[in-house]
PDB file of C-alpha atoms and ligand atoms in Angstrom:
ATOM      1  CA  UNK A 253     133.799  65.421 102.404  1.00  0.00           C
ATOM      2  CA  UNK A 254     135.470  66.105 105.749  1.00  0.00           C
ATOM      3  CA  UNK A 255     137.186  69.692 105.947  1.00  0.00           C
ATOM      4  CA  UNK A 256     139.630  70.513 109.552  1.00  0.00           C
ATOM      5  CA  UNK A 257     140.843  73.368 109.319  1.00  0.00           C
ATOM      6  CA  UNK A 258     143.164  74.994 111.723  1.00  0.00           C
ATOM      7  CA  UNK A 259     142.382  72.484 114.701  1.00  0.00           C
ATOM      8  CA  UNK A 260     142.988  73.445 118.427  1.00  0.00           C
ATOM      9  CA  UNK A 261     142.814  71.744 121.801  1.00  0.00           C
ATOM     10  CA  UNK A 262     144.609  72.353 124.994  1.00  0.00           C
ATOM     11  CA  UNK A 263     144.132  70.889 128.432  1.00  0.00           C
ATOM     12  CA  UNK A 264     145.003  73.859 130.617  1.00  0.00           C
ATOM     13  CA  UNK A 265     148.682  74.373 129.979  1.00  0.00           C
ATOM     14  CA  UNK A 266     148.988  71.083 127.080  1.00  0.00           C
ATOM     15  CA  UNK A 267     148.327  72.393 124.137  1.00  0.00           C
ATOM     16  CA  UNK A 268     147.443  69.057 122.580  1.00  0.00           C
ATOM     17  CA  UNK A 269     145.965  70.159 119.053  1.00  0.00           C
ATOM     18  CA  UNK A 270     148.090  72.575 117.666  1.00  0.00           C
ATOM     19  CA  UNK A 271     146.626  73.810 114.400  1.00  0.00           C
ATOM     20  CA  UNK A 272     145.409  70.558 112.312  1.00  0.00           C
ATOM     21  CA  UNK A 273     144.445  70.558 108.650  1.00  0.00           C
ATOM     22  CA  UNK A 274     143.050  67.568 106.993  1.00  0.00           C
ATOM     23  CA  UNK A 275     140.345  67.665 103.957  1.00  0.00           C
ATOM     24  CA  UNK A 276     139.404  63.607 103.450  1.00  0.00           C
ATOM     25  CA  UNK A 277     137.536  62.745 100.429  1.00  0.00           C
ATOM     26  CA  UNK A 278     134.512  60.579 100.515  1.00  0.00           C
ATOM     27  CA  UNK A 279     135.062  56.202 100.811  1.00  0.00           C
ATOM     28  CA  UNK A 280     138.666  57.786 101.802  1.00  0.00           C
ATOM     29  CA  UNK A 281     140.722  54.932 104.288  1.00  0.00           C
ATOM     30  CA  UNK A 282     142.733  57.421 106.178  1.00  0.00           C
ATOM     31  CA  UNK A 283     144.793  55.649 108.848  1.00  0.00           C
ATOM     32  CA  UNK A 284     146.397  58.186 112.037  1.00  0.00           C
ATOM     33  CA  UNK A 285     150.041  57.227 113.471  1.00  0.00           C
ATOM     34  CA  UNK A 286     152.318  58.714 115.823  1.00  0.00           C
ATOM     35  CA  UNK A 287     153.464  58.469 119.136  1.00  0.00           C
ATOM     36  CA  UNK A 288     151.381  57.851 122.465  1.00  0.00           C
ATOM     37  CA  UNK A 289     150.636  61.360 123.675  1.00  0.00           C
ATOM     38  CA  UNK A 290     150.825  63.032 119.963  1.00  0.00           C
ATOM     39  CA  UNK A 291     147.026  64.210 119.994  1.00  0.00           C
ATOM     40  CA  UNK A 292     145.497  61.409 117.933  1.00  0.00           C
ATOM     41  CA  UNK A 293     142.449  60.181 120.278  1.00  0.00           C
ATOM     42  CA  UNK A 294     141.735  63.645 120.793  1.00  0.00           C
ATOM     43  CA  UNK A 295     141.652  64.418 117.416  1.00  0.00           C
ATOM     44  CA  UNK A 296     139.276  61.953 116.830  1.00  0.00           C
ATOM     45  CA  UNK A 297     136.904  63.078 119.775  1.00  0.00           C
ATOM     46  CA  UNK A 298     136.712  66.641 118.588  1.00  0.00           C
ATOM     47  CA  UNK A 299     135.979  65.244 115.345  1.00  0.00           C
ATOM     48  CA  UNK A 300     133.014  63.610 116.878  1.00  0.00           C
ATOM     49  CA  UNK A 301     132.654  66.265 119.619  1.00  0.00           C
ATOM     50  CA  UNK A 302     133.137  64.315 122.524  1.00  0.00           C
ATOM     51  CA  UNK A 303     135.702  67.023 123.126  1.00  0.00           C
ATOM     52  CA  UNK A 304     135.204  70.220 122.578  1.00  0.00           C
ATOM     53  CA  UNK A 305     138.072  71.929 120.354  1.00  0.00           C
ATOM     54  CA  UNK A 306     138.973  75.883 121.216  1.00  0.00           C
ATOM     55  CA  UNK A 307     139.566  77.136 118.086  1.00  0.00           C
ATOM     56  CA  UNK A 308     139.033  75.526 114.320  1.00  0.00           C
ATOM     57  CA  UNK A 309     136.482  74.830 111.317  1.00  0.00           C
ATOM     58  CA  UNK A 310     135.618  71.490 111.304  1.00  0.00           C
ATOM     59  CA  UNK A 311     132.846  70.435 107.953  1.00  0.00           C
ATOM     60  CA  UNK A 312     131.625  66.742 107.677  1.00  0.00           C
ATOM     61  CA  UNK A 313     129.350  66.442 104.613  1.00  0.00           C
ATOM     62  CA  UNK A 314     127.958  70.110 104.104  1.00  0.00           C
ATOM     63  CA  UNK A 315     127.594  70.523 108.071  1.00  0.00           C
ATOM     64  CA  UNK A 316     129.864  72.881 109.174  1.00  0.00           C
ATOM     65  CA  UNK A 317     131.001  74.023 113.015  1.00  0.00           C
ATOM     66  CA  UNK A 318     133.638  76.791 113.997  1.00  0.00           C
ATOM     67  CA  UNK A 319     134.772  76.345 117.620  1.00  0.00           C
ATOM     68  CA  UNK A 320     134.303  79.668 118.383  1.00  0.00           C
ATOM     69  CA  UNK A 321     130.886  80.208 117.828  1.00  0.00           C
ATOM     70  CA  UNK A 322     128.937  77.174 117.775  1.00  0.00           C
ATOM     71  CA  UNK A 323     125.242  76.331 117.795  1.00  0.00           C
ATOM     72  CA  UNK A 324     123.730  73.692 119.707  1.00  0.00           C
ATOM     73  CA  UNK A 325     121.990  72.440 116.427  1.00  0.00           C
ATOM     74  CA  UNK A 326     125.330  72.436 114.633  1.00  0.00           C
ATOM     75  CA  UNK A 327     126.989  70.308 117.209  1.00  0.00           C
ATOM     76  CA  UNK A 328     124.463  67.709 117.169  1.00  0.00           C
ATOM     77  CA  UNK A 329     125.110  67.796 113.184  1.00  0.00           C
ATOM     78  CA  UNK A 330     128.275  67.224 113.431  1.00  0.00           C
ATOM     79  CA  UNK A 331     127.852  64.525 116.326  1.00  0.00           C
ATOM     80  CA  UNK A 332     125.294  62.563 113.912  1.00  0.00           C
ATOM     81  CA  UNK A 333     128.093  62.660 111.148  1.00  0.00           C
ATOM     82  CA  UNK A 334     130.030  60.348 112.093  1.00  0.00           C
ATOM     83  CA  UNK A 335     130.684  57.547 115.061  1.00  0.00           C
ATOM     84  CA  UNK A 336     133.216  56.103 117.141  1.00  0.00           C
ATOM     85  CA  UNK A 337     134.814  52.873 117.747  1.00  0.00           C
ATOM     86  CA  UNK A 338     136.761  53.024 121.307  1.00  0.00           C
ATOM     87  CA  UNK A 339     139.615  50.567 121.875  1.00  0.00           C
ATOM     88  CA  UNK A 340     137.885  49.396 125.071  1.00  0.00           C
ATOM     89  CA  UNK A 341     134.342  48.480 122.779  1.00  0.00           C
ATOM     90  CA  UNK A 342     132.264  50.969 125.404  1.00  0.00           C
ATOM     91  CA  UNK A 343     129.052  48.333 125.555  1.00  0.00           C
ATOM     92  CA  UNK A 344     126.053  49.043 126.965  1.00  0.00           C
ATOM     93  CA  UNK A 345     126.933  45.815 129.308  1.00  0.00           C
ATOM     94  CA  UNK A 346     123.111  45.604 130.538  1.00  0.00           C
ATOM     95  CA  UNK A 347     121.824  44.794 127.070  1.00  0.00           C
ATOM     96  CA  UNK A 348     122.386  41.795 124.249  1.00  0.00           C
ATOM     97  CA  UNK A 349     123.837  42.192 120.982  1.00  0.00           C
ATOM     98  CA  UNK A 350     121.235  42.696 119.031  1.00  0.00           C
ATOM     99  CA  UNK A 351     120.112  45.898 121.590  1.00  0.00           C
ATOM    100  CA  UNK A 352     123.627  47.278 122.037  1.00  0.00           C
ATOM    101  CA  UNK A 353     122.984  47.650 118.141  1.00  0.00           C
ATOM    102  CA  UNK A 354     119.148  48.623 117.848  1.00  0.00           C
ATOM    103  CA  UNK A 355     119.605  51.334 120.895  1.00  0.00           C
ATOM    104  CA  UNK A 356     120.517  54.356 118.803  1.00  0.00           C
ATOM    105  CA  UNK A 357     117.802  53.069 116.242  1.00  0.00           C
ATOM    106  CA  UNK A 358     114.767  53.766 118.573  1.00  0.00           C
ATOM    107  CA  UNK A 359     116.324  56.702 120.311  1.00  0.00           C
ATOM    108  CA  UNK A 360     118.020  58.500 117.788  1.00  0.00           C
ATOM    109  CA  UNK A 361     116.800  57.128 115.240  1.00  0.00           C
ATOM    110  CA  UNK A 362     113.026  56.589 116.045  1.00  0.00           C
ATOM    111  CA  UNK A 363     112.799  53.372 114.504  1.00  0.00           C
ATOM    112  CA  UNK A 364     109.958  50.487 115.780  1.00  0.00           C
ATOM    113  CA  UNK A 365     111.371  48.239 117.361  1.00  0.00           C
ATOM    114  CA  UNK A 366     110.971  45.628 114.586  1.00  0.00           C
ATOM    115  CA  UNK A 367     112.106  47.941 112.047  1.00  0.00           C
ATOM    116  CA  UNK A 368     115.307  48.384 114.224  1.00  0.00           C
ATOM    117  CA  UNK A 369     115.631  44.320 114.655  1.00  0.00           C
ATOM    118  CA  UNK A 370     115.670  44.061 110.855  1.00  0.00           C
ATOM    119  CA  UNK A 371     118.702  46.292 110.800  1.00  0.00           C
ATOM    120  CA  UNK A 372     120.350  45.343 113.742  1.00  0.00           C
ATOM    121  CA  UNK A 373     120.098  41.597 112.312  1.00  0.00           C
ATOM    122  CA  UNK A 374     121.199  42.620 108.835  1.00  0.00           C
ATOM    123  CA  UNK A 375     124.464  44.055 110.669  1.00  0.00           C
ATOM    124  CA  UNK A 376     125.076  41.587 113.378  1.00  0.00           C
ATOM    125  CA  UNK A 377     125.048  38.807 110.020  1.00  0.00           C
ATOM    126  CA  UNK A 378     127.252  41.655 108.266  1.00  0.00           C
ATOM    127  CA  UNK A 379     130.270  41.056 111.170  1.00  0.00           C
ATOM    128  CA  UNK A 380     129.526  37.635 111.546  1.00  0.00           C
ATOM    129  CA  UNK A 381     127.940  37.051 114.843  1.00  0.00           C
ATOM    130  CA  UNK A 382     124.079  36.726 113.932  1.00  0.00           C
ATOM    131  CA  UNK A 383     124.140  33.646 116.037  1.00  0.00           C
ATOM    132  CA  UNK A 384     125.044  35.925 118.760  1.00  0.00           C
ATOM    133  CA  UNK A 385     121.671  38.158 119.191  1.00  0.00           C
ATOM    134  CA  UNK A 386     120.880  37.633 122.294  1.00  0.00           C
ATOM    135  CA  UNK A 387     124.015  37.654 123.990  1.00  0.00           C
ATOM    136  CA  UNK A 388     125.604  39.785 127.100  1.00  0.00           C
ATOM    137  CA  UNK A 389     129.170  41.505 126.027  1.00  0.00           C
ATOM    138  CA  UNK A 390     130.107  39.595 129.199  1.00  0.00           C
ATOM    139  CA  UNK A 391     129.614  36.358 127.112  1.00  0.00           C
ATOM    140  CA  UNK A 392     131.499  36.971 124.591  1.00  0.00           C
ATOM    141  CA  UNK A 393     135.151  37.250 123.698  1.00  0.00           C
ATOM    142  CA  UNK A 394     136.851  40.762 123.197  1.00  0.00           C
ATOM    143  CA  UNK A 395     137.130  40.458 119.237  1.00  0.00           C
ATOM    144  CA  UNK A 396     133.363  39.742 119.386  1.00  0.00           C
ATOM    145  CA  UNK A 397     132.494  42.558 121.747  1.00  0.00           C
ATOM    146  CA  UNK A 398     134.865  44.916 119.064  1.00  0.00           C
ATOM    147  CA  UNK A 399     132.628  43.199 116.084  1.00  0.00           C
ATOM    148  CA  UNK A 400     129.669  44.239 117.672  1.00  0.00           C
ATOM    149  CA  UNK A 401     131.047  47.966 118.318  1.00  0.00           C
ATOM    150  CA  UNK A 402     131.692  48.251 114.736  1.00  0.00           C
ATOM    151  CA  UNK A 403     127.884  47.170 114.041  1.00  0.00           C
ATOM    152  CA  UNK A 404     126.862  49.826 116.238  1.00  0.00           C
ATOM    153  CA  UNK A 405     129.156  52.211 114.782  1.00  0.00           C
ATOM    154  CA  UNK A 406     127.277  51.772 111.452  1.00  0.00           C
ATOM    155  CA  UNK A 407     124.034  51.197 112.397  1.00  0.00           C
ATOM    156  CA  UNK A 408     123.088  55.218 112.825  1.00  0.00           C
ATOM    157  CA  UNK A 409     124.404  55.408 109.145  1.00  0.00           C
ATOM    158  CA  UNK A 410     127.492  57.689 109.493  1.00  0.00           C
ATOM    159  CA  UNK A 411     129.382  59.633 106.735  1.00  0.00           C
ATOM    160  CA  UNK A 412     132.346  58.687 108.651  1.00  0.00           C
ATOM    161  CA  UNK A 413     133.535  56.038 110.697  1.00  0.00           C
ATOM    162  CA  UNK A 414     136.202  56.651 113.490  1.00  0.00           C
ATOM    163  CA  UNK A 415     138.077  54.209 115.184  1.00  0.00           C
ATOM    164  CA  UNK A 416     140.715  54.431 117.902  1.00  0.00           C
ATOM    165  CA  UNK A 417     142.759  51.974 117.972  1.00  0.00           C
ATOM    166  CA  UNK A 418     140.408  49.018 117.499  1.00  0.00           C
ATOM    167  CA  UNK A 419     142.418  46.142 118.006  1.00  0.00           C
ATOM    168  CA  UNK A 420     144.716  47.282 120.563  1.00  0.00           C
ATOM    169  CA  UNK A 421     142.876  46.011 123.876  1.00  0.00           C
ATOM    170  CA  UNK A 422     142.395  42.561 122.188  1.00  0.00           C
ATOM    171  CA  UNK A 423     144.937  39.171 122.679  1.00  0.00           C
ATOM    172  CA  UNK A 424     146.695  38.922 119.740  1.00  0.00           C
ATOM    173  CA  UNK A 425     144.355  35.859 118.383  1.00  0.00           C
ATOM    174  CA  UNK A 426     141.601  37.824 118.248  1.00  0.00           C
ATOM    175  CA  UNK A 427     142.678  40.393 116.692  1.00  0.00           C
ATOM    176  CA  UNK A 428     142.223  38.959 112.905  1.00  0.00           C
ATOM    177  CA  UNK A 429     138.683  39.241 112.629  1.00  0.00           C
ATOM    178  CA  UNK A 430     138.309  42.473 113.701  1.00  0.00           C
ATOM    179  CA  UNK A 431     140.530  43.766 110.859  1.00  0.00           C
ATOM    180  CA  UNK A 432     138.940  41.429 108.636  1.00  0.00           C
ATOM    181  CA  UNK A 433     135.634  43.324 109.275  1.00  0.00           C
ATOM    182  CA  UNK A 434     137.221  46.843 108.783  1.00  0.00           C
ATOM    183  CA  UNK A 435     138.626  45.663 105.616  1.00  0.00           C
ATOM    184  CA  UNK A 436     135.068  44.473 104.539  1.00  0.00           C
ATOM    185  CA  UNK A 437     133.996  47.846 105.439  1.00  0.00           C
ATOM    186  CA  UNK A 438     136.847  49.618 103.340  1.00  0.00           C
ATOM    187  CA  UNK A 439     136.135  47.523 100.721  1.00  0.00           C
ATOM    188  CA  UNK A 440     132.652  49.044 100.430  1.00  0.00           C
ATOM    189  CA  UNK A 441     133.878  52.344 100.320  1.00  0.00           C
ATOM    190  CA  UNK A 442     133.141  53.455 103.974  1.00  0.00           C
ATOM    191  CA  UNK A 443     134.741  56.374 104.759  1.00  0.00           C
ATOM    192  CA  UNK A 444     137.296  55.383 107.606  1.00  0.00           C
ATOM    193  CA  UNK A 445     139.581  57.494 110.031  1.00  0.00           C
ATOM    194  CA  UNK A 446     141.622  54.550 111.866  1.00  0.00           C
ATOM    195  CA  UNK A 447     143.920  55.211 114.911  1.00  0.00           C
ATOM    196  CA  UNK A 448     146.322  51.883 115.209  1.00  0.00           C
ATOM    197  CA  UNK A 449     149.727  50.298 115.726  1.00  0.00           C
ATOM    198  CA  UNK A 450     148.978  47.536 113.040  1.00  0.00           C
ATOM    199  CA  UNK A 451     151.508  48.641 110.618  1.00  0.00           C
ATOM    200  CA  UNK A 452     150.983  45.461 108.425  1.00  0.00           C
ATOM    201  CA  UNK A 453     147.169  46.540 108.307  1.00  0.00           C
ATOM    202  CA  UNK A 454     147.994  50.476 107.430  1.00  0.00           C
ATOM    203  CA  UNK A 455     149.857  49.185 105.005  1.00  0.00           C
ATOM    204  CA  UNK A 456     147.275  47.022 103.215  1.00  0.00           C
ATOM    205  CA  UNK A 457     143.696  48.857 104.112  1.00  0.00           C
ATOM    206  CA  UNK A 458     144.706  52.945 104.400  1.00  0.00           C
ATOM    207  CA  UNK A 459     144.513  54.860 101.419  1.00  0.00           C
ATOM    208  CA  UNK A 460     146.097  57.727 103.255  1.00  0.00           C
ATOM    209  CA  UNK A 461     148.673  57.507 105.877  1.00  0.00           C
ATOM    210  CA  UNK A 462     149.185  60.529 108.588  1.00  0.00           C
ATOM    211  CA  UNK A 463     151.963  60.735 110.926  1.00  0.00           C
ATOM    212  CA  UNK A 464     151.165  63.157 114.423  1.00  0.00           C
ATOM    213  CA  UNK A 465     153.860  63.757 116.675  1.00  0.00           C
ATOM    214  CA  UNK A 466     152.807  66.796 119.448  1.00  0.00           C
ATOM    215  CA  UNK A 467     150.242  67.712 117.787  1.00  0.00           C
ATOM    216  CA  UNK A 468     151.055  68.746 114.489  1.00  0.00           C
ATOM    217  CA  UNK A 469     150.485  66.208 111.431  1.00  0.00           C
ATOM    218  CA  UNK A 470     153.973  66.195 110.610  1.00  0.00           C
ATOM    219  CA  UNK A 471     153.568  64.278 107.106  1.00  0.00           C
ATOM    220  CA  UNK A 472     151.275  62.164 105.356  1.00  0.00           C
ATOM    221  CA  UNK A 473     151.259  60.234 101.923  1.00  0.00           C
ATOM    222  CA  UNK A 474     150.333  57.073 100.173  1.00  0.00           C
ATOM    223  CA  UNK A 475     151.291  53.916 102.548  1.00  0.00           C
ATOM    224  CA  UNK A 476     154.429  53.356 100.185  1.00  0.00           C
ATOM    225  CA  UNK A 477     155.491  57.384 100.881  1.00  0.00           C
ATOM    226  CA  UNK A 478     155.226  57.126 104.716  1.00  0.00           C
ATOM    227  CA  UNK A 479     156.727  53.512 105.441  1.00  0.00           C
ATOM    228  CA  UNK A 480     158.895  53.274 102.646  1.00  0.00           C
ATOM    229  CA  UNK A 481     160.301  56.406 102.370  1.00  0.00           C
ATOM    230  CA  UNK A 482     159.401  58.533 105.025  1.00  0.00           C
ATOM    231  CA  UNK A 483     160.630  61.963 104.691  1.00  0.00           C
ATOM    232  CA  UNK A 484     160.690  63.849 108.134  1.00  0.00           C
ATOM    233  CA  UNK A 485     163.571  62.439 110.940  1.00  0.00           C
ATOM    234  CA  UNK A 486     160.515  62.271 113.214  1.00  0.00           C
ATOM    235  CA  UNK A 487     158.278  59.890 111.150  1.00  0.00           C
ATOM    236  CA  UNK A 488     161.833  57.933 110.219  1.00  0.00           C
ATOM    237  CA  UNK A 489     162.367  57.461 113.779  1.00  0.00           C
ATOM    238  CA  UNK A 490     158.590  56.446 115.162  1.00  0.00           C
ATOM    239  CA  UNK A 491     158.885  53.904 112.295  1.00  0.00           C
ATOM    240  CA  UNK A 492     162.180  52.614 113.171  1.00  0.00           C
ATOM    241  CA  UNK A 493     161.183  52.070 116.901  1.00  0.00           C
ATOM    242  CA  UNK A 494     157.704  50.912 116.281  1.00  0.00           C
ATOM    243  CA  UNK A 495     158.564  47.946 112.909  1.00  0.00           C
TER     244      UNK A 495
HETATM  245  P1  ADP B 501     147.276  59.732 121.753  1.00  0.00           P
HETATM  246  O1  ADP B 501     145.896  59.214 121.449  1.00  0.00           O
HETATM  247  O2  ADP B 501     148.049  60.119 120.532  1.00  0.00           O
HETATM  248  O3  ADP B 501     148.058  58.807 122.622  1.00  0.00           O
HETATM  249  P2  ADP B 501     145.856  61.702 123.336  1.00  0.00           P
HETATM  250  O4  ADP B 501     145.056  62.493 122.373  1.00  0.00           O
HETATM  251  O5  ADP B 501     145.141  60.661 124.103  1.00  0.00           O
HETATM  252  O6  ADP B 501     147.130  61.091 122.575  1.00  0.00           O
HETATM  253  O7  ADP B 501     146.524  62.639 124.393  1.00  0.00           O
HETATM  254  C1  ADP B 501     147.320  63.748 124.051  1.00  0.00           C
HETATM  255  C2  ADP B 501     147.663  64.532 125.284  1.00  0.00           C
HETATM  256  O8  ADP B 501     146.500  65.083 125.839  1.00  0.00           O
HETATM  257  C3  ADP B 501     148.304  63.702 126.391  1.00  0.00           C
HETATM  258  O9  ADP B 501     149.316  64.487 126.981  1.00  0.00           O
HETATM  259  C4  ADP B 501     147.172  63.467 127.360  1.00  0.00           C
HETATM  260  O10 ADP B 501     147.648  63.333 128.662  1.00  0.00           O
HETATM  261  C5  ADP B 501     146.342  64.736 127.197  1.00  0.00           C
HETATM  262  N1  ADP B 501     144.910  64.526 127.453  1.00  0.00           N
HETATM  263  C6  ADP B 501     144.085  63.757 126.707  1.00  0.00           C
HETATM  264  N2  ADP B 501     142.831  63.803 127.180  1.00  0.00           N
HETATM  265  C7  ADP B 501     142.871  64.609 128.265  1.00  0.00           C
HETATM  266  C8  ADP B 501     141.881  65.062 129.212  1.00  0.00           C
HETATM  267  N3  ADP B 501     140.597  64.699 129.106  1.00  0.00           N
HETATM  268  N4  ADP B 501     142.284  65.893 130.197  1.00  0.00           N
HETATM  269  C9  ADP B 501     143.576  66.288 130.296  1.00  0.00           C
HETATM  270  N5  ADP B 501     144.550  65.900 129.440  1.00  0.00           N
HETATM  271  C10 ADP B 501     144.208  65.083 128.439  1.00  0.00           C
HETATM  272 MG1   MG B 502     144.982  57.445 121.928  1.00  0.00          MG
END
């Protein structure tokens, strides 16, 4: 369902993206690794086109953009594909829960406003925090604020989920029930990309594991094949510092 082929990205003289190939299947849990500066946010944000890659074929269910001769139409395509969850939840801090969800709805999506309530409400009860409508981000705690990113994430209805390291701006108590709602989404069959440092999660939720170091995917394999019995030095290495 989602086809990268031959990625690139530099910032002036770091050449960040060097030549990426992934193909991910549909309902596909694909969980990124590697170290901090290895290229995995950025992969993520040309996937969504928050950056824009120099060079590469990216497809996301039948929509297809090559970096080096892109349409606007194709890019907005590609943008509606899938959606991002940022480590630091990115909430519109101005508006409740229930319109942090229902924003994209009217905009985007054009719903009425009731219309968009009735989803926005079906997803707030989906991660728990129906109780929570009307609430400011500032009122609530940072696993909340992440539960309602994730709402928002699937409210426009994306082929693919992203998420960049979810969990890793929250105190350590919280962060439980955010993985608890990614695993509810896995276990639906949502088609995930997940940047983290929960090892123990990988493990359990990814289908796929992918090790980047300098921006090359330097292996990937079943959860058992990569933290078992990794086969490159580097991935042996990251693992041995990191568990
Ligand atoms: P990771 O998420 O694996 O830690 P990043 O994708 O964030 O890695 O960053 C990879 C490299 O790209 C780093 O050297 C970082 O400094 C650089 N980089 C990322 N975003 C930008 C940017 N907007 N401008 C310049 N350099 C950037
Ligand atoms: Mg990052």
């Amino acid at each position: 369902m989602i086809k990268i082929q031959n990625l690139h990205k530099r910032f002036g003289n770091n050449e960040v993206l060097k030549g990426i190939d992934l193909e991910i299947n549909h309902g596909e849990v694909v969980v990124v690794i590697g170290p901090s500066g290895s290229g995995k946010s950025t992969l993520l944000r040309c996937l969504n086109y928050l950056e824009t890659p120099d060079k590469g074929i990216l497809a996301i269910n039948g929509f297809q953009v090559n970096a080096e001769k892109v349409h606007k139409q194709e890019i907005r395509n590609i943008r509606k594909s899938s959606a991002m969850v940022f480590q630091s939840y990115n909430l519109f801090k101005n508006k409740t829960a229930l319109e942090n969800i229902t924003e994209a709805l009217t905009t985007v999506k054009k719903m009425s406003k009731s219309e968009a309530e009735t989803v926005g409400e079906a997803l707030l009860t989906q991660v728990g925090l129906l109780e929570k409508r009307n609430q400011y981000p500032s009122c609530l705690s940072g696993g909340q604020q992440q539960r309602i990113g994730i709402a928002r994430a699937m409210a426009v209805n994306p082929h693919v989920i992203l998420f960049d390291e979810p969990t890793s701006a929250l105190d350590p108590e919280l962060v439980g029930e955010v993985l608890s709602v990614i695993r509810s989404l896995a276990e639906k069959h949502m088609t995930m990309i997940i940047v983290t440092h929960e090892m123990g999660f990988a493990r359990e939720v990814a289908d796929r594991v992918i090790f980047m170091d300098h921006g090359v995917v330097v292996e990937q394999g079943t959860p058992d094949e990569i933290f078992c019995t990794p086969k490159h030095e580097r991935t042996q290495k990251f693992l041995k510092q990191i568990i």
